Every structure is written in C-alpha cells, then in structure tokens.
C-alpha cells in the first residue's frame, strides 16, 4: 500500500474517519507527514540556600514552561533514499529566567525554547541512504522521520545533513525522548556526553551505521559551535568537530531481549582548559558571576573525550530496565551540552498493559552527576561557567543526585498527559543549596 498526502489531508479534515486513519496499516510509504506538539509546565517550591549568584537557580518558588510543535515531512527521492525536513515552532521560559543552576536540568525541551514569543526555525534537513547486504528482510515501522517499509537485516545506512547526533547515537527504548518518557537531561542521554551541536542540540555532519546480524557499528562527525554553547556552528570540519563511534549488540538474557552499547567520543575546538582558567581566576580575584576566566584562556584545537556504556533490557514482559554510565576527561570546559564530567542514570519503566491500560507507562529513575578534579578546582577558586557557579567559591562539593518518577496517562489515541516529580539533591554540586522538589505536568500529542 502507498501512503498519500491526499489521504493524510482527508484524515486531518475529517473526510476520512479517525478510526480508519489509525486502523490503516502501511506496508510501504513513499512520503510521510507526521506532527507532534508538547507543552511542559514545571514548578519548584522554595528551598534552602546559604547564598546565590548569577548562575544559581533562585531559592524562591518558581514556575517554567516549554511548548513545541514540529512537522516531520519526508519522501523517497530515489530508490533506498530518504529526504526529511523538520520545521519547528518553540516557546518557553526556564526557571530563574535563564538556563542555570543544575547539571541535570529538569526539562529536556528547554534548550530549544527561545523565550515567551513563539519562534520558527529549521530543526532538521537531511538525507538518508540505505545499501542492502542481504541477511533476510525486516520490517521498518512508520515513525517520525522514518517511513514504513522493509530493509535488509544486514545493511549500511548513511545520514548526511542537518540533524542531531542523538538521532543516530545513544538510543534506548526506555529513556530517550523527553516529550514522552523521562524529562531530565540525564535520562534522555548521558549527562556527561558533550556531543557537538548548536545551542538547540542540532548540527551538520554525517553518520554511518553498519548492521550485521546482531551487531551495529556507528560512526560520525558533527559540527561544533563557533563558541561554546553558542548558536552558530563552525563548518571547518577538518579542524573543529565532534567525532563519535558506537558499538551495539543485541542479546537475549534470561529469555528476554536486550541490547548494550559502548560509545566513545572526541571533540576538538577553541576551548579553555580548567587549569588555565583557574590560574587566571587566582590572578584576577573578585571576578565572580561571569565566565571571563574561560573566555580569556581559550586556545585553538583543544580536545576533550569520553567513554560510555548503555544497556536496555526487558526484565519481564511489560517491564524494562535501563542503565547509562559515562566518564569524560573533565579537563576542558563544556562545549555544547551541560556541566557534567561523570554521569550515571538507571531505572525501570512499566508498561500499562500490566494493569489493563496498554498505552500508559510508569517510570522511575535515579541519576548521579559528578565533576572532575580540574573543574572542581576552578569552581573552588571562584570560577563561573555557563550553567553553574553560585557567586562564591565552591567549598562544599557533593555529587548532584536526582530522583525522577512519572506516570504517562493515555487520554485518547495519540494524546498523553504526564505527571512527573523530580528531587534534585545538591543542585550544581553545592551542598549548601537545596534539595529542590520539581513538579511537572506535560501534554503531548502525535498525529
């Protein structure tokens, strides 16, 4: 069966019944048009804080929100080729009026939000080409940026263009999408994975995937921002870039399927080392609450790297377990993600079929984020980076620990309402502040 834009328009207009639209199973699609919208509202109560600075989340009660609406359009321009374009509208305001005060932020959509006025931007524009190498056929289900069809089990897939590194790397069935699953940054990827991207989390580059039986090898290079955590990207991919290599293995454990992944990454760019910035800070005391030390000590072709391990495993039908752990070198400032040098996240997801609601889900997870000795010394000397630094020397460092739990309730087919709770212990690694209790409600729709 072939998918038709006219048929999709008929669904939207109500000419075709909703039941017919949803019941239709597509064997092969030549084009696709799918949409999502998500609204996430969060509130934290007042908490104890002995001091606050420009990069501190404020101790008084606050609320925040994000809104996003995305179109996922695609078609097959030639055999085994796919072209996708994703325009997106975003809006939102973080806690404290700025994205500061934590390593593991509580809303994975906040990097895309551009303030209280809606903004439209190009999220993705990329080509995907698949070369089959036999091994039997397997079905590909229709999804966002994925058209229904069949492919060889053994194949090579090349993605080129404007997309997110996380579109290809670090997948996990139970902790990946902040629009439908856990909300915290440390649950939709490794918090210590400083993957190359612009300030919204996207970039330009390529990624290759080689599928061979139960193994997958992935590799890719992506653009880095021209300045750390900036919006413009640097297209000098021979000098400034983010490289990653990932190995995946599917397995069966205790009669249940699962996967493990090992990911190595290396970034190169104009960056500051924490040792250099610490020395500058000590020579220029009193410059709290700004990242001047990092800006003044940046040098050409600095590198940073990390290694991570990712597991997803069905424990029993309807119950899934996940684990991510990563260690980064921690000698160089954050380039494109968040202020974490060592991260661990683990948890369970329970599917609603266990209690007679197949489209519901419950999740619970625990995260632990740490800093390197070099970064801790910089903060102890009064340094401030992009997201953390509480206006005085960090004297009571503790790992940042976060508990998150959610219930996702299926309202109708394609719409969900989620209640979420997060408890952040030692926000921004400062035992003199917190804990912070964050309550959230999220509405999500797909059509």
Tab-separated table of N, CA, C and O in Angstrom, residues 1-5 26 28-32 74-78 81-83 147-148:
chain	number	residue	atom	x	y	z
A	1	UNK	N	0.848	-1.207	0.000
A	1	UNK	CA	0.000	0.000	0.000
A	1	UNK	C	0.872	1.240	0.000
A	1	UNK	O	1.875	1.310	0.693
A	2	UNK	N	0.474	2.286	-0.734
A	2	UNK	CA	1.226	3.522	-0.806
A	2	UNK	C	0.527	4.598	0.009
A	2	UNK	O	-0.701	4.750	-0.035
A	3	UNK	N	1.322	5.386	0.744
A	3	UNK	CA	0.789	6.492	1.537
A	3	UNK	C	0.539	7.690	0.635
A	3	UNK	O	1.281	7.940	-0.303
A	4	UNK	N	-0.503	8.450	0.880
A	4	UNK	CA	-0.866	9.589	0.043
A	4	UNK	C	-1.059	10.834	0.886
A	4	UNK	O	-1.705	10.795	1.924
A	5	UNK	N	-0.516	11.963	0.425
A	5	UNK	CA	-0.766	13.230	1.100
A	5	UNK	C	-2.251	13.567	1.075
A	5	UNK	O	-2.792	14.160	2.008
A	26	UNK	N	0.332	0.635	7.053
A	26	UNK	CA	1.086	0.955	5.852
A	26	UNK	C	2.215	-0.048	5.660
A	26	UNK	O	3.065	-0.201	6.518
A	28	UNK	N	4.303	0.040	2.869
A	28	UNK	CA	5.391	0.848	2.329
A	28	UNK	C	4.907	2.277	2.156
A	28	UNK	O	3.802	2.500	1.641
A	29	UNK	N	5.707	3.226	2.590
A	29	UNK	CA	5.407	4.638	2.393
A	29	UNK	C	6.430	5.244	1.433
A	29	UNK	O	7.618	4.965	1.551
A	30	UNK	N	5.949	6.072	0.523
A	30	UNK	CA	6.842	6.830	-0.341
A	30	UNK	C	6.993	8.266	0.133
A	30	UNK	O	7.871	8.990	-0.338
A	31	UNK	N	6.101	8.693	1.031
A	31	UNK	CA	6.204	10.009	1.646
A	31	UNK	C	5.536	9.953	3.016
A	31	UNK	O	4.764	9.037	3.300
A	32	UNK	N	5.829	10.918	3.842
A	32	UNK	CA	5.271	10.928	5.199
A	32	UNK	C	5.074	12.365	5.661
A	32	UNK	O	5.825	13.262	5.268
A	74	UNK	N	8.740	14.030	4.865
A	74	UNK	CA	9.764	13.270	4.156
A	74	UNK	C	9.214	12.573	2.932
A	74	UNK	O	8.004	12.366	2.802
A	75	UNK	N	10.118	12.226	2.004
A	75	UNK	CA	9.736	11.443	0.833
A	75	UNK	C	10.965	10.700	0.320
A	75	UNK	O	12.094	10.955	0.745
A	76	UNK	N	10.710	9.774	-0.579
A	76	UNK	CA	11.790	8.980	-1.186
A	76	UNK	C	12.140	9.583	-2.543
A	76	UNK	O	11.396	9.400	-3.512
A	77	UNK	N	13.252	10.294	-2.682
A	77	UNK	CA	13.598	10.911	-3.971
A	77	UNK	C	14.161	9.919	-4.976
A	77	UNK	O	14.161	10.199	-6.180
A	78	UNK	N	14.667	8.794	-4.511
A	78	UNK	CA	15.201	7.749	-5.381
A	78	UNK	C	15.175	6.443	-4.596
A	78	UNK	O	14.843	6.416	-3.407
A	81	UNK	N	16.598	5.824	-0.969
A	81	UNK	CA	16.969	7.130	-0.439
A	81	UNK	C	15.776	7.789	0.257
A	81	UNK	O	14.626	7.557	-0.110
A	82	UNK	N	16.057	8.622	1.276
A	82	UNK	CA	15.021	9.333	2.003
A	82	UNK	C	15.494	10.767	2.267
A	82	UNK	O	16.662	10.981	2.588
A	83	UNK	N	14.575	11.719	2.149
A	83	UNK	CA	14.866	13.117	2.426
A	83	UNK	C	13.845	13.620	3.440
A	83	UNK	O	12.634	13.434	3.253
A	147	UNK	N	9.997	6.154	7.367
A	147	UNK	CA	8.884	5.673	6.550
A	147	UNK	C	8.802	4.159	6.613
A	147	UNK	O	9.824	3.459	6.636
A	148	UNK	N	7.577	3.671	6.649
A	148	UNK	CA	7.343	2.237	6.705
A	148	UNK	C	7.877	1.555	5.446
A	148	UNK	O	7.834	2.109	4.348
